[in-house]
Structure formats: structure tokens, C-alpha cells
Short mmCIF file of C-alpha atoms in Angstrom, two decimals:
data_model
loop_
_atom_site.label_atom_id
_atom_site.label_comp_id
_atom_site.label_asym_id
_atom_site.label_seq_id
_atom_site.Cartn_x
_atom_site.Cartn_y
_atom_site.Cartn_z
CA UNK A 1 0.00 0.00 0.00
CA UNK A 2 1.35 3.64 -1.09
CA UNK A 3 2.45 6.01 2.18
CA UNK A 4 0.13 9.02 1.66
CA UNK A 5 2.77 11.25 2.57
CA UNK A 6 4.58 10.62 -0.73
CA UNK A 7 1.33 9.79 -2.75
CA UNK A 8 1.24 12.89 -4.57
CA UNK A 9 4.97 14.42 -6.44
CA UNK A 10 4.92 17.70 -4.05
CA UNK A 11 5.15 15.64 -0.68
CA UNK A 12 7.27 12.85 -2.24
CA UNK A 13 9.83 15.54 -2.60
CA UNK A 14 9.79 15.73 1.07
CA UNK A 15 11.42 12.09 1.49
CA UNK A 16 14.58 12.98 0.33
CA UNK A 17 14.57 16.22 2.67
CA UNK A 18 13.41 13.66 5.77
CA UNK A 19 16.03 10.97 4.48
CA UNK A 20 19.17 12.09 4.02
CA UNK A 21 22.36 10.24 2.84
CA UNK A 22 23.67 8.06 5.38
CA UNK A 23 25.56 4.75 6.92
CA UNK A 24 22.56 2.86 5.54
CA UNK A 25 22.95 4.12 1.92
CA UNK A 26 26.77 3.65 1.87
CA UNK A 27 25.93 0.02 2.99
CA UNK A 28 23.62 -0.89 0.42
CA UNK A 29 25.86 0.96 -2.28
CA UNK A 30 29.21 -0.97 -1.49
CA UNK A 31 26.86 -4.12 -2.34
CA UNK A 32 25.11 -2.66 -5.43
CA UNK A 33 28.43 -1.62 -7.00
CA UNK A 34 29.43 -5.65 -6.40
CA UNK A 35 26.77 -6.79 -8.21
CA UNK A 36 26.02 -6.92 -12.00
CA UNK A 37 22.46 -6.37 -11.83
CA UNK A 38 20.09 -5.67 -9.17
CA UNK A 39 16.70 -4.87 -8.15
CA UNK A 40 15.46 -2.25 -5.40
CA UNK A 41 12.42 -3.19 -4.25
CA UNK A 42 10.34 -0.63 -2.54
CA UNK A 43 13.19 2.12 -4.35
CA UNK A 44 11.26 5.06 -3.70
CA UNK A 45 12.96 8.49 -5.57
CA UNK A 46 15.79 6.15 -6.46
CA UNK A 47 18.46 7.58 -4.63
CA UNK A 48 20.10 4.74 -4.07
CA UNK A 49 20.53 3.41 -7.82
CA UNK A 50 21.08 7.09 -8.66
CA UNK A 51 24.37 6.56 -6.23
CA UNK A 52 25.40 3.77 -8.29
CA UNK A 53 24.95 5.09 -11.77
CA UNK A 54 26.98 7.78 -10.28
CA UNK A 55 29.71 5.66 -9.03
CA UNK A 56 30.17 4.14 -11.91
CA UNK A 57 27.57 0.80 -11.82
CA UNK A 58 27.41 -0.22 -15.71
CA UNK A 59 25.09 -3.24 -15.30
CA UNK A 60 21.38 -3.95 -14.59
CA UNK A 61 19.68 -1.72 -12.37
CA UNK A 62 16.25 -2.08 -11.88
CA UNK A 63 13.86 0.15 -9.33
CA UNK A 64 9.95 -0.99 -8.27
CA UNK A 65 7.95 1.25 -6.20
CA UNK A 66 4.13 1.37 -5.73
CA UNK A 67 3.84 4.86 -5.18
CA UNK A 68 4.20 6.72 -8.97
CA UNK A 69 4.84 9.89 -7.48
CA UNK A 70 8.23 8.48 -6.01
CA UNK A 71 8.84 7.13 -9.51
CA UNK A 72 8.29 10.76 -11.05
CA UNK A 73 10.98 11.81 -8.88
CA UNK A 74 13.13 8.74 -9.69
CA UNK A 75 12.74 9.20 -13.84
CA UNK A 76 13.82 13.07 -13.25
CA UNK A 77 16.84 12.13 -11.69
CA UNK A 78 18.35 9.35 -14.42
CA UNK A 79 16.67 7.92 -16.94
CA UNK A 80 19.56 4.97 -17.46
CA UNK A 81 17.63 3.22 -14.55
CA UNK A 82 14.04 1.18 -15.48
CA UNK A 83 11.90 2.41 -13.05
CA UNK A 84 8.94 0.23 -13.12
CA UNK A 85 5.84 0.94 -11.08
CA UNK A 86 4.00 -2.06 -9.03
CA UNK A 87 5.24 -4.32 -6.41
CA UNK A 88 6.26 -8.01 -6.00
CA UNK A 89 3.08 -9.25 -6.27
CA UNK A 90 2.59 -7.56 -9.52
CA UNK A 91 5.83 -8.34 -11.37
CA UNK A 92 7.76 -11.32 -12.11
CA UNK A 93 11.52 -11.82 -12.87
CA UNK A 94 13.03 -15.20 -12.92
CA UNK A 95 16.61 -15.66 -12.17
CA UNK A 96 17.65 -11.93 -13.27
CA UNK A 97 19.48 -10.58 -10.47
CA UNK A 98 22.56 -10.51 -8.54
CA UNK A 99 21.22 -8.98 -6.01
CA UNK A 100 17.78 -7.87 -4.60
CA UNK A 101 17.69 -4.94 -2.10
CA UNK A 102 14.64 -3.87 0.09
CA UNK A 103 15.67 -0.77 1.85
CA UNK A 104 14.40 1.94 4.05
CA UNK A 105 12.61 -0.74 6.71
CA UNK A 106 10.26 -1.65 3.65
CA UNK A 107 10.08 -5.25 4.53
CA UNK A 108 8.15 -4.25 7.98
CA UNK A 109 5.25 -3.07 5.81
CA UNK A 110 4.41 -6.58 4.83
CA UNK A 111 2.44 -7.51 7.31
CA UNK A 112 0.84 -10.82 6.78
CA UNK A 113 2.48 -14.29 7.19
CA UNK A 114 0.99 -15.18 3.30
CA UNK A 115 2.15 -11.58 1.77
CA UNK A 116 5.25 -12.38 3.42
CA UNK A 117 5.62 -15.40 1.96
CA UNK A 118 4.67 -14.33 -1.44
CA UNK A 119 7.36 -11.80 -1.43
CA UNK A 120 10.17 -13.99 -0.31
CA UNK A 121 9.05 -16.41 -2.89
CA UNK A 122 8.95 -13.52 -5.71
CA UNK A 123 12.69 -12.36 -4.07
CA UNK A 124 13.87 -15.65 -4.73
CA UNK A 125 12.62 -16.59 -8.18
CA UNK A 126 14.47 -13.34 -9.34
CA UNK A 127 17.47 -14.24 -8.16
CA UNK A 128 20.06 -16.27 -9.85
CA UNK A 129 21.71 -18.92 -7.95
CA UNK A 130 23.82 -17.83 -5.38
CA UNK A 131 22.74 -14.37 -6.06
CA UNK A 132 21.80 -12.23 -2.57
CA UNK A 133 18.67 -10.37 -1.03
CA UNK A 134 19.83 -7.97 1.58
CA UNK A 135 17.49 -6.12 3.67
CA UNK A 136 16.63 -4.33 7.37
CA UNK A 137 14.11 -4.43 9.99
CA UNK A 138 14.23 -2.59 13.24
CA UNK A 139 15.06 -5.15 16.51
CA UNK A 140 12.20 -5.23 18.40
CA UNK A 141 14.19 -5.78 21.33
CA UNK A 142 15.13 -2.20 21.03
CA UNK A 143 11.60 -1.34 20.45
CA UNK A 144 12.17 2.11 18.78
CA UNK A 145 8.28 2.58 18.65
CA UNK A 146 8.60 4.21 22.37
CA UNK A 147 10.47 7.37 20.84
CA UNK A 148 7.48 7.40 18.50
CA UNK A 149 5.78 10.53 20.32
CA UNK A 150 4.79 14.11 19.62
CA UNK A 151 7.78 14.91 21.98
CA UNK A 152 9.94 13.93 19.75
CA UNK A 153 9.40 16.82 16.47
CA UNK A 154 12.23 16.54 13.30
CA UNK A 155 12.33 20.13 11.75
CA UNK A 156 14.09 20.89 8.75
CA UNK A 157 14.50 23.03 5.49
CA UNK A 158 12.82 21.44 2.50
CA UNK A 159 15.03 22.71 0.48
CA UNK A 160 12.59 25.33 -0.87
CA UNK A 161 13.11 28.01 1.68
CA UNK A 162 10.44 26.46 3.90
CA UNK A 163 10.35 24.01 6.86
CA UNK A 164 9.25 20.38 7.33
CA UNK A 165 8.56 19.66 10.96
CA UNK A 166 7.36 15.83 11.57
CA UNK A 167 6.50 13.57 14.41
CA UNK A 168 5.13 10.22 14.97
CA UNK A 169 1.87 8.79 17.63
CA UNK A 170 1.67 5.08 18.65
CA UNK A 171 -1.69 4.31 18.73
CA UNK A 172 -2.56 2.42 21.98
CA UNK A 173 -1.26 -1.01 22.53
CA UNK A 174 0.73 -3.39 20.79
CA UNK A 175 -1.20 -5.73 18.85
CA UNK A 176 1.16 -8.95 18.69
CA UNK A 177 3.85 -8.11 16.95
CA UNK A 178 2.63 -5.25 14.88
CA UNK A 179 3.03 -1.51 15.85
CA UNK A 180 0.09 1.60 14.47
CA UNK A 181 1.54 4.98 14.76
CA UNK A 182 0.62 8.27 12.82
CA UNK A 183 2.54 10.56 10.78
CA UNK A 184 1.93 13.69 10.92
CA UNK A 185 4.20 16.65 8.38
CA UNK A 186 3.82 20.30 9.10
CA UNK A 187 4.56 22.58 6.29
CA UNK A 188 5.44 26.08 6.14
CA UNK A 189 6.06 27.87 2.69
CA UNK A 190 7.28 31.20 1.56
CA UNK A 191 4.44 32.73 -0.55
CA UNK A 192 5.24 36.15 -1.46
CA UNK A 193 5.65 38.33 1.85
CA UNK A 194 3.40 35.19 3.55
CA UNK A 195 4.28 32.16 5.20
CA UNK A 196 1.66 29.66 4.17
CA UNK A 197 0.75 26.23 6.31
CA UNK A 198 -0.05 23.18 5.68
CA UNK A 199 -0.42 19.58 7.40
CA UNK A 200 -1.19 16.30 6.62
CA UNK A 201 -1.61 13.28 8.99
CA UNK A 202 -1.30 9.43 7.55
CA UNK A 203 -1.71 6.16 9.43
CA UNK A 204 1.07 2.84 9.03
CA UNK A 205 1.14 -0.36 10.62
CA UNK A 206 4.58 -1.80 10.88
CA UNK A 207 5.63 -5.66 11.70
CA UNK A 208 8.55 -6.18 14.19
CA UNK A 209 9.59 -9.95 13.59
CA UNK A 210 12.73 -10.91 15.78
CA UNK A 211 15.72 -12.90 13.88
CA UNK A 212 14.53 -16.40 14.64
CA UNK A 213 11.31 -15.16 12.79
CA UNK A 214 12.77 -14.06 10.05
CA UNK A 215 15.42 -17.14 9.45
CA UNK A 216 12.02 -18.98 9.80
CA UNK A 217 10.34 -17.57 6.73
CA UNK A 218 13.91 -16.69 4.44
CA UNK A 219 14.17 -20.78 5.06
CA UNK A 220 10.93 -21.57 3.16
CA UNK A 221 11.66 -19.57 0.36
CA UNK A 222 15.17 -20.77 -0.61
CA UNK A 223 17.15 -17.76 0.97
CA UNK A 224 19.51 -19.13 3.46
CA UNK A 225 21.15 -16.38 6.19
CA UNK A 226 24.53 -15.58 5.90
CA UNK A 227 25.38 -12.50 7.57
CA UNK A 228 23.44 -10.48 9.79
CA UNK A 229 24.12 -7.08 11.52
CA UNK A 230 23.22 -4.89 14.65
CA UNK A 231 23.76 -1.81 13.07
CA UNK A 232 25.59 0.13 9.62
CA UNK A 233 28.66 -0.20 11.14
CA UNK A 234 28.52 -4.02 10.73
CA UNK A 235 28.62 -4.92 14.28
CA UNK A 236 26.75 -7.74 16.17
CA UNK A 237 23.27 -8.42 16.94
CA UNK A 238 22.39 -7.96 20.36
CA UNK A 239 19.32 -7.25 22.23
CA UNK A 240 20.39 -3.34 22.35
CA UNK A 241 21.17 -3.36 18.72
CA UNK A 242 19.23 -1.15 16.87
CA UNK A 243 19.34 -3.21 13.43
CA UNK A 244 18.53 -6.59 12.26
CA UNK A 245 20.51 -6.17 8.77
CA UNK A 246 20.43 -9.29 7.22
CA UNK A 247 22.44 -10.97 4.06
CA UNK A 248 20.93 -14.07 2.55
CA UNK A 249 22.28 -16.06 -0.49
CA UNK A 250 19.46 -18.08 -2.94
CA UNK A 251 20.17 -21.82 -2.35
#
């Protein structure tokens, strides 16, 4: 399902303001540029292949994202990339890739034990043999959802000359293993000698599976674990760690 915050091209430019560059992006990119064709599942404006053209990548790169305004963004930026709209459900590839990426806590969105399933299963038939899917979920040992409160506001410049501010809300208690929070995006524009405002509030559900979980359902797919990660800096999985990055290879 598309995020309404980035359902229509003039709040989709606000990811890349809310998302900056980081450890996670230099992660994925050192694997991209290793690998002779890959698809980014769930690529959003594209940043991430756009590092890679950049760098140098001369293979296969291949971005999916259900949310066409994202994709907008994405085709602006390079048009050496296929951008194709739709999710794994909706497209097939058999055997293509090197390496299949799902980025940006993506794979918490699917929320059902079958979708899950489905996607693993489409992960795995595009994969070649041997080829990788590499992905993160936040440990919910850490559980990061107690930060999620209006104390804790994110302001910043969009970019434009005006400001972004955005918090999160849990709503009430946990149900199993699945977390509801809202969004909600304050902006303020320069129009003229005015300041205008604007807000818009959008609802997610998010599933926290632990690494047992997870090794559970890569298993029944094909994808064996390989590596996995506490946090960007590569270091171990704890309880405390923020991270479960994890590296599978197609068997």
C-alpha cells in the first residue's frame, strides 16, 4: 500500500529532505556496485541506484515502487535506470538478479504471514543462484516505537526556503507483533511576503519480527542467512542493537 505522505509528487519531494544520505545508503551501495544487476524493491525516488549510476555501476539496475509519485521523482533524476511501477506481487523476474535490495525498513510493511511469503518467494525466483537479497528491519528488542511521540518533532528546510517539521503517535497497545503509529508533516512555505501552512496526517502499521522469525520464513523460500548485523557499522546483533541487517544467499 502507497504512504500518503509521498502519494502525490509535491510531498514525495519531502522524502529525500526527511532521508538524508547516510551509513545505511553507503551500505547498500558498497553491495550494489558488487553486483552486476540488481533490483530495489520498494526504491522510492531512487536515490540509491542514482548513487550507483553515479559511481560508476554499468550493469542492470532495476527500481519498483508502488507509489508513482516516487517514480516521477526517480525518472527526473536518471533515466539509465528502469523504473517500473508495481510491487512483488505484480511483477515477475526469474533468475535476473545478482542482487535484490529492500531498503528503508520496507520489509516491515508486509504484514501478513501469506504476503510475506509471497514476497520472499517472488525475491527468490528473481534471483540467480547464489545471487543475494539484503534487507533491514528494526530489533524489536530495542523497540524504537517508544520514541514514537509528539515529543519527539524533526524540523528541517525542504530545500525550498520552507520548513518540514514531523512527528510520529503510537496508537494504543501493541497488537502482537505489529506496531500503528501516525505521521503527521507540518509545512510552512514562503508565498510572497506570507508564510503559508499546511499539514497532513497518515496512518502505518509496521511488523517487528525478531531474527529467529525471520530465518524462519527466508528458510521456506530458498534464501539461506549468511550475515546479519546490529547496526551500519557491521557490528553484532544484540538485544540493544538497533538493526537486524540481514544478508541471505538463494540456495
Amino acid at each position: 500500500m502507497v504512504d500518503r505522505p509521498y502519494a502525490d509528487v509535491s510531498h514525495a519531494a519531502v522524502y529525500d529532505v526527511l532521508n538524508r544520505w547516510g551509513p545505511c545508503d553507503d551500505f547498500y551501495l558498497d553491495l550494489v556496485m558488487a553486483a552486476p544487476s540488481v533490483l530495489d524493491v520498494g526504491c522510492g525516488t531512487g536515490r540509491l541506484l542514482h548513487g550507483a549510476r553515479a559511481a560508476g555501476h554499468e550493469g542492470r539496475l532495476v527500481g519498483l515502487d508502488p507509489a508513482a509519485a516516487m517514480l516521477v521523482r526517480a525518472r527526473d533524476g536518471r533515466r539509465d535506470v528502469e523504473w517500473v511501477l508495481g510491487d512483488l506481487r505484480s511483477h515477475a523476474w526469474h533468475g535476473e538478479f545478482g542482487l535484490v535490495v529492500m531498503t528503508g525498513h520496507a520489509f516491515q510493511e508486509l504484514l501478513g504471514d501469506e504476503e510475506l511469503r509471497l514476497a520472499l518467494r517472488a525475491v527468490r525466483e528473481a534471483l540467480g543462484d547464489g545471487g543475494r537479497f539484503v534487507f533491514e528491519t528494526r530489533n524489536p528488542a530495542a523497540r524504537a516505537w517508544e520514541a514514537w511521540t509528539p515529543k519527539h518533532v524533526r524540523e528541517l528546510d525542504d530545500g525550498q526556503g520552507g520548513r518540514v517539521r514531523v512527528w510520529h503517535e503510537v496508537e494504543g497497545p501493541l497488537h502482537g507483533d505489529r506496531v500503528t503509529f501516525t505521521t503527521t508533516c507540518e509545512f510552512t512555505t514562503p508565498f510572497g511576503d506570507r508564510r503559508l501552512h499546511a499539514s497532513r496526517v497518515s496512518r502505518n502499521t509496521l511488523r517487528f519480527l525478531d531474527a529467529t522469525a525471520l530465518a524462519k520464513l527466508l528458510a521456506e523460500a530458498g534464501l539461506t542467512v549468511t550475515e546479519q548485523y546490529g547496526d551500519w557499522g557491521r557490528g553484532p546483533l544484540g538485544p540493544g542493537a538497533p538493526e537486524i541487517i540481514t544478508v541471505t544467499r538463494a540456495v
